[in-house]
Amino acid sequence: MKKSLYLLAILFSLSSTFAQIGEKVYYTSPIYLDFDIHYQNYKMNDTSLTLICLPVNIMVPITNQLSISINNIPYQITHKYDISSNNLKNISDTKILIKYIFLDKKALVNLFLNLPSGKTKIDIDEFDILTNLSMSILKYKIITLGEGFNIGLGFNYALPLNKNSTIAFGISYNSKSEYEPVNYERIDKSLQLKYKPSDELGINFNYFQKITKNINFSLDLLYTTFNKSKINNNDIFQPGDIISSIIYFWINSDDINHSFLLNLRKITNNELKENGKWIKYENSMRVEADYKVEINTFSNIIIYPILQYRNYGKYLDNWNGVITNINSSNILSFGIGTRIPITDLLNLKFTTKYNFGTIEIDKANNIKGIEAFLNINVAY
């Protein structure tokens, strides 16, 4: 049962508002198909975790105002710890997003569904895989093996101030249903664990400004709050509220484009109920910065170097099945990618990155990793 409490902190880290700021809301092609081949590997001390997955997303515009998207991720995970090794193959939950645009393309309504096609009731030997996969700073493509049925609704509205600037605001609510995350039948057939994740309410604000003909700026502000998570209908975990600000600059020219993103995130203290008492766990500021240069070479083939940096202060996370107070962590990434237009309706994109940094628990631990993905985008 102690590990079940640890799981709650992991499951909280998986929570995120589904409404996105600055989405594409107008479609001119009947169907879009995105298909990825994604590889990620991180190593720290005697632990290695490798993820190979094949994300598939199909977007079908019903009309110019109404569209539906369906997403699923088949995956294979290999977890090596000390001298042991475990493999896991499955598919993720299926996510459906329905969008409707109205009021002269200024308003957008989202309906989000999470269908539980992924893996729940995980075995104890799969628990460590989940803890490492969901570690916040690593940003694996999959951070949950499966959940219950979730439904969310979001609304966004954009208001042009003049021909060069726009403000937008939105609100979203995501309701999550109860499910069994861990299978205890092999240990005790009478023991059943029903977990009810926190529902979440998100409010966002966006400001866009075209500074000059070639320079654009945007600012996103997002606030997310949660109610308490429950085990067997008993309150057990209170996630902290999230306050985020995202600053984005991009400079465009005929042959070279620059983009810079800065994400500042503050999470208030989490609270975990232990032995009848609520214990607070501190969260510090999280900083993420991305810089990318796109170079148009020939035949509209784009090459883009990438530089990324993540720095998280003190926070609560999990590693190898144990709830852990991370004192600090940072990762620096650099890589290169290319985007190749095969036809007007078919585009290929390949990106590879090398990541390295430190995660301080009791001491500073070096961590390194490699990422690579191939994206195929088809419109027809």
Coordinates of C-alpha atoms in Angstrom, one line a residue:
M1 CA 0.0 0.0 0.0
K2 CA 3.0 2.3 0.6
K3 CA 3.9 2.2 -3.0
S4 CA 0.3 3.1 -3.9
L5 CA 0.8 6.4 -2.1
Y6 CA 4.0 7.0 -4.0
L7 CA 2.0 6.4 -7.2
L8 CA -0.2 9.4 -6.5
A9 CA 2.7 11.9 -6.9
I10 CA 3.5 10.3 -10.2
L11 CA -0.1 10.4 -11.4
F12 CA -0.3 14.1 -10.4
S13 CA 2.7 14.9 -12.6
L14 CA 0.8 13.4 -15.5
S15 CA -2.0 16.0 -15.1
S16 CA -2.1 18.8 -17.6
T17 CA -4.8 21.0 -19.0
F18 CA -5.9 19.9 -22.4
A19 CA -6.8 23.3 -23.9
Q20 CA -3.9 24.6 -25.9
I21 CA -3.1 28.2 -26.7
G22 CA -2.5 29.3 -30.2
E23 CA -3.9 26.2 -31.9
K24 CA -4.5 25.9 -35.6
V25 CA -8.3 26.5 -35.9
Y26 CA -8.9 26.6 -39.6
Y27 CA -8.4 23.8 -42.1
T28 CA -8.3 23.7 -45.8
S29 CA -7.5 20.0 -46.5
P30 CA -9.9 17.1 -46.0
I31 CA -7.7 15.0 -43.8
Y32 CA -4.4 15.4 -41.9
L33 CA -2.3 12.4 -40.8
D34 CA 0.7 12.7 -38.5
F35 CA 2.8 9.6 -38.0
D36 CA 6.0 9.6 -35.8
I37 CA 8.8 7.1 -35.1
H38 CA 10.1 8.3 -31.7
Y39 CA 13.2 7.1 -29.8
Q40 CA 14.2 8.3 -26.3
N41 CA 16.9 7.0 -23.9
Y42 CA 18.1 8.3 -20.6
K43 CA 20.8 6.9 -18.3
M44 CA 21.5 7.8 -14.7
N45 CA 23.9 5.7 -12.5
D46 CA 22.8 2.1 -12.9
T47 CA 19.5 2.8 -14.4
S48 CA 18.6 3.1 -18.1
L49 CA 15.1 3.7 -19.6
T50 CA 14.5 3.4 -23.4
L51 CA 11.2 4.3 -25.1
I52 CA 10.4 3.5 -28.7
C53 CA 6.9 4.7 -29.8
L54 CA 4.9 5.3 -32.9
P55 CA 2.5 8.2 -32.2
V56 CA -0.4 8.4 -34.7
N57 CA -2.7 11.4 -35.0
I58 CA -5.5 11.7 -37.6
M59 CA -7.4 15.0 -37.9
V60 CA -10.6 15.0 -40.0
P61 CA -12.2 18.4 -40.7
I62 CA -16.0 17.8 -41.0
T63 CA -16.4 21.4 -42.2
N64 CA -14.3 24.5 -42.1
Q65 CA -15.5 25.1 -38.6
L66 CA -15.8 21.5 -37.2
S67 CA -13.0 18.9 -36.9
I68 CA -12.2 15.8 -35.0
S69 CA -8.8 14.4 -34.0
I70 CA -7.9 10.9 -32.9
N71 CA -4.6 10.0 -31.3
N72 CA -2.9 6.8 -30.0
I73 CA 0.7 5.8 -29.3
P74 CA 1.9 2.2 -29.5
Y75 CA 5.1 1.8 -27.6
Q76 CA 7.9 -0.4 -26.3
I77 CA 9.8 0.4 -23.1
T78 CA 13.0 -1.2 -21.9
H79 CA 14.0 -0.6 -18.2
K80 CA 17.4 -1.7 -17.0
Y81 CA 18.2 -1.3 -13.3
D82 CA 21.3 -2.8 -11.7
I83 CA 21.4 -6.3 -13.2
S84 CA 17.7 -6.6 -13.9
S85 CA 15.9 -5.8 -17.2
N86 CA 12.1 -5.4 -17.9
N87 CA 10.3 -4.9 -21.2
L88 CA 6.8 -3.6 -21.7
K89 CA 4.8 -3.3 -24.9
N90 CA 1.3 -1.9 -25.3
I91 CA -0.8 1.0 -26.6
S92 CA -1.6 4.3 -24.9
D93 CA -5.1 5.6 -24.0
T94 CA -6.9 6.9 -27.1
K95 CA -7.5 10.6 -27.1
I96 CA -10.2 12.3 -29.1
L97 CA -10.4 16.1 -29.6
I98 CA -13.4 17.7 -31.2
K99 CA -13.1 21.4 -32.2
Y100 CA -15.7 23.9 -33.3
I101 CA -14.9 27.4 -34.5
F102 CA -17.6 30.1 -34.6
L103 CA -18.1 33.9 -34.3
D104 CA -16.1 34.6 -37.5
K105 CA -13.2 32.3 -36.4
K106 CA -12.7 34.2 -33.2
A107 CA -14.2 31.6 -30.8
L108 CA -13.2 27.9 -30.3
V109 CA -14.8 25.2 -28.3
N110 CA -12.9 21.9 -27.5
L111 CA -14.4 18.7 -26.3
F112 CA -11.7 16.3 -25.1
L113 CA -12.2 12.5 -24.4
N114 CA -9.6 10.1 -22.9
L115 CA -10.7 6.5 -23.8
P116 CA -9.1 3.9 -21.5
S117 CA -7.4 1.7 -24.1
G118 CA -4.0 1.8 -22.4
K119 CA -2.6 -0.3 -19.5
T120 CA -4.0 -0.1 -16.0
K121 CA -3.8 -2.5 -13.1
I122 CA 0.0 -2.6 -13.7
D123 CA 2.0 -5.3 -12.0
I124 CA 4.5 -4.4 -9.2
D125 CA 7.4 -5.1 -11.5
E126 CA 6.0 -2.6 -14.0
F127 CA 5.7 0.1 -11.3
D128 CA 9.3 1.2 -11.5
I129 CA 9.0 1.7 -15.2
L130 CA 6.1 4.1 -14.7
T131 CA 8.0 6.1 -12.0
N132 CA 11.0 6.7 -14.2
L133 CA 8.9 7.3 -17.3
S134 CA 6.9 10.1 -15.6
M135 CA 9.9 11.9 -14.1
S136 CA 9.1 15.5 -15.0
I137 CA 12.3 16.9 -16.3
L138 CA 13.0 14.0 -18.7
K139 CA 9.9 14.8 -20.8
Y140 CA 9.3 11.3 -22.2
K141 CA 6.8 11.1 -25.0
I142 CA 4.6 8.8 -22.9
I143 CA 4.2 9.7 -19.2
T144 CA 1.3 7.4 -18.3
L145 CA 0.6 3.8 -19.3
G146 CA -3.1 4.3 -18.9
E147 CA -5.9 6.0 -17.0
G148 CA -9.7 5.9 -16.7
F149 CA -12.3 7.7 -18.8
N150 CA -11.7 11.4 -18.8
I151 CA -13.8 14.2 -20.4
G152 CA -13.0 17.8 -20.7
L153 CA -14.5 20.9 -22.2
G154 CA -12.7 24.1 -23.1
F155 CA -13.5 27.5 -24.6
N156 CA -11.2 30.1 -26.2
Y157 CA -12.0 33.5 -27.6
A158 CA -9.7 35.9 -29.6
L159 CA -10.2 39.6 -29.8
P160 CA -8.2 41.6 -32.4
L161 CA -7.1 44.9 -30.9
N162 CA -5.8 46.2 -34.2
K163 CA -4.2 44.8 -37.4
N164 CA -1.0 44.0 -35.4
S165 CA -2.1 42.7 -32.0
T166 CA -4.6 40.3 -30.6
I167 CA -5.7 39.2 -27.1
A168 CA -7.3 35.9 -26.3
F169 CA -8.6 34.1 -23.2
G170 CA -9.8 30.7 -22.4
I171 CA -11.2 28.4 -19.7
S172 CA -11.2 24.6 -19.5
Y173 CA -12.3 21.9 -17.1
N174 CA -11.2 18.2 -17.2
S175 CA -13.0 15.6 -15.2
K176 CA -11.2 12.3 -14.5
S177 CA -12.9 9.1 -13.5
E178 CA -11.8 6.4 -11.0
Y179 CA -9.7 3.4 -12.1
E180 CA -7.4 0.7 -10.7
P181 CA -3.8 1.8 -11.3
V182 CA -2.0 -1.2 -9.6
N183 CA -2.8 -4.9 -9.6
Y184 CA -2.5 -6.4 -6.1
E185 CA -4.2 -9.7 -6.9
R186 CA -0.9 -11.7 -6.9
I187 CA -0.2 -10.4 -3.4
D188 CA -3.6 -10.3 -1.8
K189 CA -6.8 -11.1 -3.8
S190 CA -8.9 -9.2 -1.3
L191 CA -6.9 -6.0 -1.7
Q192 CA -8.4 -3.6 -4.3
L193 CA -7.2 0.0 -4.9
K194 CA -9.5 2.4 -6.7
Y195 CA -7.8 5.7 -7.6
K196 CA -9.7 8.9 -8.5
P197 CA -7.3 11.5 -10.0
S198 CA -7.8 15.2 -9.4
D199 CA -10.1 17.1 -11.7
E200 CA -8.6 20.3 -13.0
L201 CA -9.7 23.8 -13.9
G202 CA -7.5 25.9 -16.2
I203 CA -7.7 29.6 -17.2
N204 CA -5.5 31.1 -19.8
F205 CA -4.7 34.5 -21.4
N206 CA -2.7 35.2 -24.5
Y207 CA -1.4 38.4 -26.0
F208 CA 0.1 38.5 -29.6
Q209 CA 1.9 41.5 -31.1
K210 CA 3.4 41.9 -34.5
I211 CA 6.3 44.2 -33.6
T212 CA 7.6 44.7 -37.2
K213 CA 7.1 43.1 -40.5
N214 CA 9.5 40.3 -39.5
I215 CA 9.3 40.2 -35.7
N216 CA 6.5 38.7 -33.7
F217 CA 5.9 38.4 -29.9
S218 CA 3.4 36.5 -27.8
L219 CA 2.8 36.0 -24.1
D220 CA 0.7 33.2 -22.6
L221 CA -0.4 33.1 -19.0
L222 CA -2.0 30.0 -17.6
Y223 CA -3.4 29.2 -14.2
T224 CA -4.5 25.6 -13.2
T225 CA -6.0 24.4 -10.0
F226 CA -7.0 20.9 -8.8
N227 CA -9.2 19.3 -6.3
K228 CA -8.0 16.4 -4.1
S229 CA -7.1 12.9 -5.4
K230 CA -8.7 10.0 -3.7
I231 CA -7.9 6.3 -3.0
N232 CA -10.9 4.1 -2.2
N233 CA -13.0 7.4 -1.9
N234 CA -10.6 8.8 0.8
D235 CA -8.7 12.1 0.2
I236 CA -5.0 11.3 -0.1
F237 CA -3.2 13.9 -2.3
Q238 CA -3.7 17.7 -3.0
P239 CA -1.8 18.8 -6.1
G240 CA -0.4 22.3 -6.0
D241 CA -1.8 25.0 -8.2
I242 CA 0.3 25.8 -11.4
I243 CA 1.0 29.3 -12.6
S244 CA 2.8 29.5 -16.0
S245 CA 4.0 32.2 -18.2
I246 CA 5.3 31.5 -21.7
I247 CA 7.2 34.2 -23.7
Y248 CA 7.7 33.6 -27.4
F249 CA 9.7 35.6 -29.9
W250 CA 10.2 34.8 -33.6
I251 CA 12.1 36.7 -36.3
N252 CA 11.4 35.8 -39.9
S253 CA 13.3 36.5 -43.1
D254 CA 13.5 34.9 -46.5
D255 CA 16.1 32.4 -45.7
I256 CA 16.7 32.3 -41.9
N257 CA 14.1 32.3 -39.1
H258 CA 14.9 32.6 -35.4
S259 CA 12.5 31.5 -32.6
F260 CA 13.0 31.8 -28.8
L261 CA 10.7 30.4 -26.1
L262 CA 10.9 31.0 -22.3
N263 CA 8.6 29.1 -20.0
L264 CA 8.4 30.0 -16.3
R265 CA 6.3 27.7 -14.1
K266 CA 5.6 27.9 -10.4
I267 CA 3.8 25.1 -8.6
T268 CA 2.5 25.7 -5.1
N269 CA 3.2 23.1 -2.4
N270 CA 1.8 19.6 -2.9
E271 CA 0.2 17.9 0.1
L272 CA 0.2 14.2 0.8
K273 CA -1.8 12.5 3.6
E274 CA 0.4 10.2 5.6
N275 CA -0.8 8.6 8.8
G276 CA -3.8 10.8 9.0
K277 CA -1.8 14.1 8.7
W278 CA -1.3 16.3 5.6
I279 CA 2.4 16.7 4.8
K280 CA 3.5 19.6 2.6
Y281 CA 6.2 19.1 -0.1
E282 CA 7.9 22.2 -1.5
N283 CA 8.0 23.1 -5.2
S284 CA 10.3 25.7 -6.6
M285 CA 10.4 27.6 -9.8
R286 CA 10.9 25.7 -13.1
V287 CA 12.6 27.4 -16.1
E288 CA 12.6 26.1 -19.7
A289 CA 14.2 27.9 -22.6
D290 CA 14.2 26.8 -26.3
Y291 CA 16.1 28.4 -29.2
K292 CA 15.8 27.3 -32.8
V293 CA 17.2 28.6 -36.1
E294 CA 15.5 27.5 -39.4
I295 CA 17.7 27.8 -42.5
N296 CA 16.1 27.5 -45.9
T297 CA 18.8 25.7 -48.0
F298 CA 17.5 24.6 -51.4
S299 CA 14.3 23.2 -52.8
N300 CA 12.6 24.6 -49.6
I301 CA 14.5 22.0 -47.5
I302 CA 14.8 23.5 -44.0
I303 CA 17.7 22.7 -41.6
Y304 CA 17.3 23.8 -38.0
P305 CA 19.8 23.6 -35.1
I306 CA 18.2 23.4 -31.6
L307 CA 19.4 24.5 -28.2
Q308 CA 17.3 23.8 -25.1
Y309 CA 17.8 24.2 -21.4
R310 CA 15.6 23.1 -18.4
N311 CA 16.2 24.0 -14.8
Y312 CA 13.9 22.8 -12.0
G313 CA 14.3 23.8 -8.4
K314 CA 13.2 21.7 -5.5
Y315 CA 10.2 19.5 -6.2
L316 CA 8.6 16.1 -5.4
D317 CA 9.1 13.3 -8.0
N318 CA 9.8 9.6 -8.3
W319 CA 12.7 7.4 -9.3
N320 CA 12.9 3.6 -9.3
G321 CA 9.6 3.2 -7.4
V322 CA 10.5 5.6 -4.5
I323 CA 9.0 9.0 -3.8
T324 CA 11.9 11.4 -3.8
N325 CA 12.6 15.0 -2.9
I326 CA 14.6 16.3 -5.8
N327 CA 16.8 19.2 -4.6
S328 CA 17.5 20.5 -8.1
S329 CA 17.8 19.3 -11.7
N330 CA 19.0 20.7 -15.0
I331 CA 19.3 19.4 -18.5
L332 CA 21.0 21.0 -21.5
S333 CA 20.1 19.7 -25.0
F334 CA 21.5 20.4 -28.4
G335 CA 20.6 18.9 -31.7
I336 CA 19.7 19.4 -35.4
G337 CA 16.8 18.6 -37.6
T338 CA 15.6 18.9 -41.1
R339 CA 12.2 19.4 -42.7
I340 CA 11.8 18.1 -46.3
P341 CA 8.7 18.9 -48.4
I342 CA 8.2 15.9 -50.7
T343 CA 5.0 17.2 -52.3
D344 CA 2.5 19.9 -51.5
L345 CA 0.7 17.4 -49.3
L346 CA 3.6 15.3 -47.9
N347 CA 6.3 16.5 -45.5
L348 CA 9.0 14.7 -43.7
K349 CA 10.8 16.0 -40.5
F350 CA 13.7 14.4 -38.7
T351 CA 15.2 15.7 -35.4
T352 CA 17.9 14.3 -33.2
K353 CA 19.1 15.7 -29.8
Y354 CA 21.7 14.9 -27.2
N355 CA 20.8 15.7 -23.6
F356 CA 23.0 15.9 -20.5
G357 CA 22.8 17.3 -17.0
T358 CA 22.5 16.6 -13.3
I359 CA 19.7 15.6 -10.9
E360 CA 20.5 16.2 -7.3
I361 CA 18.8 13.9 -4.8
D362 CA 21.2 13.1 -1.9
K363 CA 24.1 14.0 -4.2
A364 CA 24.5 15.3 -7.8
N365 CA 23.8 12.5 -10.3
N366 CA 24.9 12.8 -13.9
I367 CA 22.3 12.0 -16.5
K368 CA 22.6 11.8 -20.2
G369 CA 20.3 10.8 -23.1
I370 CA 19.6 10.7 -26.8
E371 CA 16.4 11.5 -28.6
A372 CA 15.5 11.1 -32.3
F373 CA 12.2 11.2 -34.2
L374 CA 11.0 11.0 -37.7
N375 CA 7.7 12.8 -38.5
I376 CA 5.6 12.1 -41.6
N377 CA 2.8 14.6 -42.2
V378 CA 0.2 13.8 -44.9
A379 CA -2.7 15.9 -46.1
Y380 CA -5.2 14.5 -48.6

